[in-house]
mmCIF file of C-alpha atoms and ligand atoms in Angstrom:
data_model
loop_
_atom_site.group_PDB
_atom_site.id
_atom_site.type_symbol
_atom_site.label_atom_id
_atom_site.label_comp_id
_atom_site.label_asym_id
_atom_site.label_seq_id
_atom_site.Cartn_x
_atom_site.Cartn_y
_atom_site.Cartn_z
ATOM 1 C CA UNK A 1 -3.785 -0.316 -20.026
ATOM 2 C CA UNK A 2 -2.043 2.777 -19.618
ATOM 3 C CA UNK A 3 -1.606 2.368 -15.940
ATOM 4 C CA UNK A 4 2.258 2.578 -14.619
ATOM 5 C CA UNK A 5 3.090 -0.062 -12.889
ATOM 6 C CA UNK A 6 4.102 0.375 -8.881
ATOM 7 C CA UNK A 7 6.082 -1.937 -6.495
ATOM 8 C CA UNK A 8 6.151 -1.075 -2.797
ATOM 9 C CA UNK A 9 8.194 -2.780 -0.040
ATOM 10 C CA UNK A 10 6.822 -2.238 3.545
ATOM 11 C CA UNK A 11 9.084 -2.760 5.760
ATOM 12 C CA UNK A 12 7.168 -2.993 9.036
ATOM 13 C CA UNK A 13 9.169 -3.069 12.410
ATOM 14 C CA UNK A 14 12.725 -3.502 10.920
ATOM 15 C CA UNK A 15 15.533 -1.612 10.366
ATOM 16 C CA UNK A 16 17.249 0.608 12.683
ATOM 17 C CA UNK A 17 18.424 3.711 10.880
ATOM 18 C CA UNK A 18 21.507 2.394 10.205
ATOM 19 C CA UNK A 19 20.466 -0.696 9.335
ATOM 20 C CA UNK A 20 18.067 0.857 6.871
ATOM 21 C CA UNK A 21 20.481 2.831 4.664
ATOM 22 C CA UNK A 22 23.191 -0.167 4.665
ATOM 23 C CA UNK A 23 19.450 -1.742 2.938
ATOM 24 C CA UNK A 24 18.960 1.409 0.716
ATOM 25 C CA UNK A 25 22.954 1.049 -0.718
ATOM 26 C CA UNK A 26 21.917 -2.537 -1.166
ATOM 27 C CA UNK A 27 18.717 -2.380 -2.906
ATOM 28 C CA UNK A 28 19.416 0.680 -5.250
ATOM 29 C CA UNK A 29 21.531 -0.852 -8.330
ATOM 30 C CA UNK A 30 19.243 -3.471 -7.818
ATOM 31 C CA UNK A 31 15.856 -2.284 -8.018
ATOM 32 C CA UNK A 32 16.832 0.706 -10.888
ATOM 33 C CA UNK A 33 13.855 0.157 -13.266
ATOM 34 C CA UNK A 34 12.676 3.352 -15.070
ATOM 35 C CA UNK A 35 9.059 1.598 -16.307
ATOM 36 C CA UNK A 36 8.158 1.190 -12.574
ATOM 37 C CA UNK A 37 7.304 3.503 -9.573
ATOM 38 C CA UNK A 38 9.643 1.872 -6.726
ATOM 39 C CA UNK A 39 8.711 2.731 -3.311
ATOM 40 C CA UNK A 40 10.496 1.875 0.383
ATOM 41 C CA UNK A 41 7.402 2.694 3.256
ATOM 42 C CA UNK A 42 10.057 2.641 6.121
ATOM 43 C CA UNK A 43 9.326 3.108 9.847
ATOM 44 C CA UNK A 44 9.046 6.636 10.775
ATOM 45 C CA UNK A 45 12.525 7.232 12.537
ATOM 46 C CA UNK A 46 14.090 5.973 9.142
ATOM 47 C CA UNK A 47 12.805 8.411 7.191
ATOM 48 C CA UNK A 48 14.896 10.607 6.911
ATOM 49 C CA UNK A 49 18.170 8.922 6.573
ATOM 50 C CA UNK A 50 16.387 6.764 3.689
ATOM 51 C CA UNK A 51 15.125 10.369 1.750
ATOM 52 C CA UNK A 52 19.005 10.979 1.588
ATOM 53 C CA UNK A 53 20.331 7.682 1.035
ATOM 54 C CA UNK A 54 17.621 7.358 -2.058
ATOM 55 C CA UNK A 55 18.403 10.912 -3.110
ATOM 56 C CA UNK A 56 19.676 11.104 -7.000
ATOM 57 C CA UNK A 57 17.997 7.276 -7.390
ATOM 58 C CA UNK A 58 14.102 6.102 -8.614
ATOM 59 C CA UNK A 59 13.670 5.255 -5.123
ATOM 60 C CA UNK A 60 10.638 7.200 -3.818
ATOM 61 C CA UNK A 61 9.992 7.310 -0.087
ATOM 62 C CA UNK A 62 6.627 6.378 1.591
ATOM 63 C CA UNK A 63 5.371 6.336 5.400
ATOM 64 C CA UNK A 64 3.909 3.205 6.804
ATOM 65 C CA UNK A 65 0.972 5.584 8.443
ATOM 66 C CA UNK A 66 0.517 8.796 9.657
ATOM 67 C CA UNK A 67 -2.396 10.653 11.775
ATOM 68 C CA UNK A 68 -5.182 12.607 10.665
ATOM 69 C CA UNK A 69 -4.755 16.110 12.493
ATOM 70 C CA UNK A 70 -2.493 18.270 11.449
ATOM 71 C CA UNK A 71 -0.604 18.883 14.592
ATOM 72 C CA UNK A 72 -1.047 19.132 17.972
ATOM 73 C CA UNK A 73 -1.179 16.862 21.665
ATOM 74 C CA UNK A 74 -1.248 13.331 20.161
ATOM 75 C CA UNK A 75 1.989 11.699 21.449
ATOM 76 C CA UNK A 76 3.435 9.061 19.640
ATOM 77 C CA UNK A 77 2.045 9.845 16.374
ATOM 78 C CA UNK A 78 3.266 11.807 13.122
ATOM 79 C CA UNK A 79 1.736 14.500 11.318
ATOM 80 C CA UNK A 80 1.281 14.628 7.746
ATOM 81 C CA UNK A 81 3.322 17.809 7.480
ATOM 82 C CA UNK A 82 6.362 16.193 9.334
ATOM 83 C CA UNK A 83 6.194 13.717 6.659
ATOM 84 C CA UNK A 84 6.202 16.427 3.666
ATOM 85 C CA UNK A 85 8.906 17.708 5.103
ATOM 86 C CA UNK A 86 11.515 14.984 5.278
ATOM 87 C CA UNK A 87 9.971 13.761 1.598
ATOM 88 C CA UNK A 88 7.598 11.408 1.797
ATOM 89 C CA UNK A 89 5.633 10.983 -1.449
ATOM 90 C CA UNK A 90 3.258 7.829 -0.263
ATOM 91 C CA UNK A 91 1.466 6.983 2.502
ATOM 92 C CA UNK A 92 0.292 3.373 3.197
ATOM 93 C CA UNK A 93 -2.937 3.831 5.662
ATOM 94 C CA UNK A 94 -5.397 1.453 7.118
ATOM 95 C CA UNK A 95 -2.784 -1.974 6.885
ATOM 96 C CA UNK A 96 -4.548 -4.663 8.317
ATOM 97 C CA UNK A 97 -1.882 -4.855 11.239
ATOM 98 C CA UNK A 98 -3.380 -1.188 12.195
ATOM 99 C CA UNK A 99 -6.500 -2.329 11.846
ATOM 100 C CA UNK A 100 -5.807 -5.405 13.505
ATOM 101 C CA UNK A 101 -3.727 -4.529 16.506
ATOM 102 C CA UNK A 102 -4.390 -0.725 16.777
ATOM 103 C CA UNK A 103 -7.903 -1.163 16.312
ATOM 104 C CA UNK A 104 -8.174 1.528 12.708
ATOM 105 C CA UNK A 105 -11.354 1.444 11.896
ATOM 106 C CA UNK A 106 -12.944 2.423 8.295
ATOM 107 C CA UNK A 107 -13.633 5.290 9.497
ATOM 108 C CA UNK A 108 -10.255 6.507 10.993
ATOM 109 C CA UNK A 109 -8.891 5.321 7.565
ATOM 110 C CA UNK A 110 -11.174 7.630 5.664
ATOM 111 C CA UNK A 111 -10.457 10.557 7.768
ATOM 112 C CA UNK A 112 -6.837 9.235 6.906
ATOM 113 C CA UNK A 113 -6.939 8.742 3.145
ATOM 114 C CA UNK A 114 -8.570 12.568 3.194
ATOM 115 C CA UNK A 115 -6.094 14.391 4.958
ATOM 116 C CA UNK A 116 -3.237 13.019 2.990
ATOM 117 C CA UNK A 117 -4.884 13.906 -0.583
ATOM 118 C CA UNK A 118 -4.956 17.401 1.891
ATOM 119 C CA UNK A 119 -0.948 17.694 2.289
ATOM 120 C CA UNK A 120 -0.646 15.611 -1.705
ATOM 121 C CA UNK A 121 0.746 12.893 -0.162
ATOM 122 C CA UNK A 122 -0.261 9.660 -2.510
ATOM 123 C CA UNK A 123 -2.633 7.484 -0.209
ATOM 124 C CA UNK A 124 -1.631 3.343 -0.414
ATOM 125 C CA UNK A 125 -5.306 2.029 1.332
ATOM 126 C CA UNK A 126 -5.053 -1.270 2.453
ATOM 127 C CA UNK A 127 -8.158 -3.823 1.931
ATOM 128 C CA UNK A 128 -8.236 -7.163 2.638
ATOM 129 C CA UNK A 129 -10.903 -10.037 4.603
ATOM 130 C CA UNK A 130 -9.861 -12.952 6.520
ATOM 131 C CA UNK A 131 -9.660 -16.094 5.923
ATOM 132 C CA UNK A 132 -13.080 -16.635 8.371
ATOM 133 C CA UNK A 133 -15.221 -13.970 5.354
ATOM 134 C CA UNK A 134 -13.243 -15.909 3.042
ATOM 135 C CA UNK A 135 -14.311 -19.013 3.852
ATOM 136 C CA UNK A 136 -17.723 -17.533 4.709
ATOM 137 C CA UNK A 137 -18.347 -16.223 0.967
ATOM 138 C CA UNK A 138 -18.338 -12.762 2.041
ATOM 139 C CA UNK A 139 -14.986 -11.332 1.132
ATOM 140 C CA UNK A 140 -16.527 -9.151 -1.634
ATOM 141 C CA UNK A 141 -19.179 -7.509 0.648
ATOM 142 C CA UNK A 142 -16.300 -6.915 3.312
ATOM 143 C CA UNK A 143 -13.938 -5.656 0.538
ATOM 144 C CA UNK A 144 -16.717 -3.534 -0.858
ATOM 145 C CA UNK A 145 -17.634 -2.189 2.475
ATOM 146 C CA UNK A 146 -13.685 -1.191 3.226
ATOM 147 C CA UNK A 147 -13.671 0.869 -0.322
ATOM 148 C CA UNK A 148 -16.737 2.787 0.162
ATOM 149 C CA UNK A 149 -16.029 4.043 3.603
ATOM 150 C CA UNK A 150 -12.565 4.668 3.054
ATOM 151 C CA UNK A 151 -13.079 6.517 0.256
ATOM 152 C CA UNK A 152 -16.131 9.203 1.768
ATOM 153 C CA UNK A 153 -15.530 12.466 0.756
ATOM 154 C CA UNK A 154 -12.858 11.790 -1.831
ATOM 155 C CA UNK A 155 -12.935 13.236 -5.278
ATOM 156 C CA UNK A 156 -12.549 11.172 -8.753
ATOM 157 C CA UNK A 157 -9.528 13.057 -9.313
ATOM 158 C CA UNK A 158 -8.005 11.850 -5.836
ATOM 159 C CA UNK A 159 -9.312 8.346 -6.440
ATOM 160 C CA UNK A 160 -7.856 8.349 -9.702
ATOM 161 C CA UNK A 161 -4.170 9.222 -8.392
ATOM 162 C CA UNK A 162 -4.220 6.956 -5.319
ATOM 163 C CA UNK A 163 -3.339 3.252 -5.126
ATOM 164 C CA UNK A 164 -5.385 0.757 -3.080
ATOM 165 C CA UNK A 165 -3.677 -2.515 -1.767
ATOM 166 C CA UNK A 166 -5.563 -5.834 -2.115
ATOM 167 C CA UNK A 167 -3.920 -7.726 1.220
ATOM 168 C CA UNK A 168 -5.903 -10.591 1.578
ATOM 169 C CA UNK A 169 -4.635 -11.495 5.685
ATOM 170 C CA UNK A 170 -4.265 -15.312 5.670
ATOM 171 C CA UNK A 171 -1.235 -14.363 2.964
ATOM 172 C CA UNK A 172 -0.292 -12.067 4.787
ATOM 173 C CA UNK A 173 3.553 -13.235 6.285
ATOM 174 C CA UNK A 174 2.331 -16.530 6.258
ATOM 175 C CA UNK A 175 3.967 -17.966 3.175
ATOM 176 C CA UNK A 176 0.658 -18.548 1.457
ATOM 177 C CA UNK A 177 0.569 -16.628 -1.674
ATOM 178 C CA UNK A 178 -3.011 -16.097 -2.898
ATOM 179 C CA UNK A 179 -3.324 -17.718 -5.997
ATOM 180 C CA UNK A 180 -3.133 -15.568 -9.849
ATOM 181 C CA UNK A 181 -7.127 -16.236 -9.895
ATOM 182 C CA UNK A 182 -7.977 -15.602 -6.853
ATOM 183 C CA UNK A 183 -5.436 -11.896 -6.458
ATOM 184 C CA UNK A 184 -7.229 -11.105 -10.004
ATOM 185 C CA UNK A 185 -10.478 -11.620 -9.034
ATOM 186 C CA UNK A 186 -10.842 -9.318 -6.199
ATOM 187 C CA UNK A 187 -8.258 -6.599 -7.749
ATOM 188 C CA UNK A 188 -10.860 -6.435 -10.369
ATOM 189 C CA UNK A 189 -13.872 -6.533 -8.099
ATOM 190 C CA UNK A 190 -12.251 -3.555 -6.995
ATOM 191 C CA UNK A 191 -12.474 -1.842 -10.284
ATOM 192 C CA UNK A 192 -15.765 -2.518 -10.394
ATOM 193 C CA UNK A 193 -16.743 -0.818 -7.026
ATOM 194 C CA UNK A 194 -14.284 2.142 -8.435
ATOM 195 C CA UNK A 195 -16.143 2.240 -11.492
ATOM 196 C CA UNK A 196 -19.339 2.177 -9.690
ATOM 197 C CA UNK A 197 -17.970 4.742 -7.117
ATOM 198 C CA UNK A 198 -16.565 7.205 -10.013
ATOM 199 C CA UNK A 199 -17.113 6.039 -13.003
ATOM 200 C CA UNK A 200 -14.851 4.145 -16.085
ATOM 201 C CA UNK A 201 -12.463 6.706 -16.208
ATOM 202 C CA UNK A 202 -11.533 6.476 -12.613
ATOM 203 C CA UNK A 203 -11.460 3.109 -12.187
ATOM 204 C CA UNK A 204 -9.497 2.290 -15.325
ATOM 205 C CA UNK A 205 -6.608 4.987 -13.960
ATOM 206 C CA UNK A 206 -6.672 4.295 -10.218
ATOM 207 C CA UNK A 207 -3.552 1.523 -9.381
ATOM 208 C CA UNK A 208 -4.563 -1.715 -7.417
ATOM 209 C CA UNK A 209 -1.605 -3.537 -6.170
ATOM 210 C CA UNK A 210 -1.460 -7.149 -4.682
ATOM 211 C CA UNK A 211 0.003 -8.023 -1.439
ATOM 212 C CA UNK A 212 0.513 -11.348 1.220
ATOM 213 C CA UNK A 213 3.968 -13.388 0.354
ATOM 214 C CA UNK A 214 4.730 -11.676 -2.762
ATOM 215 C CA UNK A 215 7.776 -13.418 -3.894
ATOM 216 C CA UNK A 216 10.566 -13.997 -6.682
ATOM 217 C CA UNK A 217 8.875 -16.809 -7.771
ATOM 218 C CA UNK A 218 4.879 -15.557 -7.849
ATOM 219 C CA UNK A 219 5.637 -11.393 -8.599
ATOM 220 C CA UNK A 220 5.302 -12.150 -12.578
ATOM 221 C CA UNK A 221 2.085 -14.090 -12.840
ATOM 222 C CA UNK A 222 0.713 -11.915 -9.954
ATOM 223 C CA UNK A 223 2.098 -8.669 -11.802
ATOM 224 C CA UNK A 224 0.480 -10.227 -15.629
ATOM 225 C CA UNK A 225 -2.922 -10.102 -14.676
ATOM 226 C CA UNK A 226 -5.281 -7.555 -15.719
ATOM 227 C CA UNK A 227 -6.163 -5.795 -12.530
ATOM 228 C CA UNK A 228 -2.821 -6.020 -10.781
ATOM 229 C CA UNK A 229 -0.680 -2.881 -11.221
ATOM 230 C CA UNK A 230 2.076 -4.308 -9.293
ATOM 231 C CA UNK A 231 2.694 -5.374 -5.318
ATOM 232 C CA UNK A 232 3.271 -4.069 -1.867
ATOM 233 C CA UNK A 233 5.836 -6.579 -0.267
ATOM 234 C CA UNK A 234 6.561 -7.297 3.173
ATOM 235 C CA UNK A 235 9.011 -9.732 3.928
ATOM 236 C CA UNK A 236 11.008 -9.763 0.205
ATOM 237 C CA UNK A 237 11.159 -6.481 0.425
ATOM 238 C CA UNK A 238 13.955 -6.662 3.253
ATOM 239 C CA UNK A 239 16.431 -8.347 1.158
ATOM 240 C CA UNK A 240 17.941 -8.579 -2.494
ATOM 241 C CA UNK A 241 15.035 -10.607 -3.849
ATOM 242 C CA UNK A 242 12.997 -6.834 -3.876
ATOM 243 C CA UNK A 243 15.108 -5.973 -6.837
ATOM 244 C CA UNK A 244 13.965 -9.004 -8.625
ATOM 245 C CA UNK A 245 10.355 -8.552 -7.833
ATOM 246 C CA UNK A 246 10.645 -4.715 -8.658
ATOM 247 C CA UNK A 247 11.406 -5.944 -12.618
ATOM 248 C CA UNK A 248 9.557 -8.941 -12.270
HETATM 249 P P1 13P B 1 4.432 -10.219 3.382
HETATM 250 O O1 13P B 1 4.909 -9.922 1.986
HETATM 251 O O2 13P B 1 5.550 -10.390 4.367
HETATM 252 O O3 13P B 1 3.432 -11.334 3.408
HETATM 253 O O4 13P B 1 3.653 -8.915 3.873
HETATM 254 C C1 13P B 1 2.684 -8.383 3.060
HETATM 255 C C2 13P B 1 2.283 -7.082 3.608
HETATM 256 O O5 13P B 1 1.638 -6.993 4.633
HETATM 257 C C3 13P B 1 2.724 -5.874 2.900
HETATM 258 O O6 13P B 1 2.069 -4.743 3.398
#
């Protein structure tokens, strides 16, 4: 109750910078919903074009990652304050591609998730098991474990204002949806760590969002359910059906 609902498209690897505000004239009559916080996470070099193609819209503008110094001999990567700067609002850290292929580790994720509340950029933390601790009956301890370590050092207040993704990874680009029970079920286990973590106040104010295949046709059961303040979408989120999910 209470909580404002927010839908967040990651776009991954796509879109060159062209391509990317040709997407943002697209998308913007389409996903103009003022009862919803609508973010585009866009690859790095898009940035910037996007921040001015969304300007004077609801759009707000996130980063896909970022590092966790604030500056220095660390090619390849982008600092927090770069991202200020060109006006980024969210972050999404610890994805389970990162994790997966770039080898982020809780702990890089919670050094993360600290130095954006630093710079008040709005951390998106990505949970999520696969479908090995799922079948295994341990996706709860592994979910639990991701929360708690991500989350050293950070303050109720800063819990309460981030948003944590629920990405289970067999859903993940695959097609295969998790199911409204099963989405709910860990979204609200969630809560429960939060609550356990910070107390009722915090968990009942912190956003949980859903994401693996969100689509047209599953955003409004997925988006109904108690514990699920809305989605972060891959794939849909590259084409018109983002502005149906947005007001879905
Ligand atoms: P898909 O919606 O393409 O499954 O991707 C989900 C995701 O990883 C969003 O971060």
């Amino acid at each position: 109750m209470g909580r404002r609902r927010i839908v967040a498209g990651n776009w991954k690897m796509n879109k060159t910078p062209t391509e990317a505000v040709a997407l943002v004239e697209e998308l913007k009559p389409l996903v103009k919903n003022d009862d919803v916080d609508v973010v585009f996470c866009v690859p790095a070099i898009d940035i910037i074009p996007v921040v001015e193609a969304a300007a004077g819209t609801n759009i707000k503008v996130g980063a896909e990652n970022m590092y966790f110094e604030d500056k220095g001999a660390y090619t390849g990567e982008t600092a927090p304050g770069m991202l200020v700067d060109a006006g980024v609002k969210y972050v999404i850290i610890g994805h389970s591609e990162r994790r997966e292929y770039f080898k982020e580790t809780n702990e890089d994720i919670n050094k993360k998730v600290l130095k954006a509340f630093e710079y008040d950029l709005i951390p998106i933390m990505c949970v999520g098991e696969s479908l090995d601790q799922r079948e295994q009956g341990i996706t709860m301890d592994f979910i639990r474990q991701q929360v708690k370590v991500g989350l050293l050092g950070v303050t109720a207040e800063q819990a309460a204002s981030m948003v944590i993704a629920y990405e289970p990874i067999w859903a993940i680009g695959t097609g295969k949806t998790a199911t409204t029970e099963q989405a709910q079920e860990v979204c609200a286990a969630i809560r429960v760590c939060i609550c356990e973590l910070y107390g009722e106040e915090t968990a009942e104010a912190i956003r949980i969002q859903y994401g693996g295949s969100v689509n047209t046709k599953t955003a409004s059961d997925l988006f109904a359910q108690a514990d699920i303040d809305g989605g972060l979408v891959g794939g849909a989120s590259l084409k018109a059906d983002f502005g149906a999910i947005v007001n879905a």
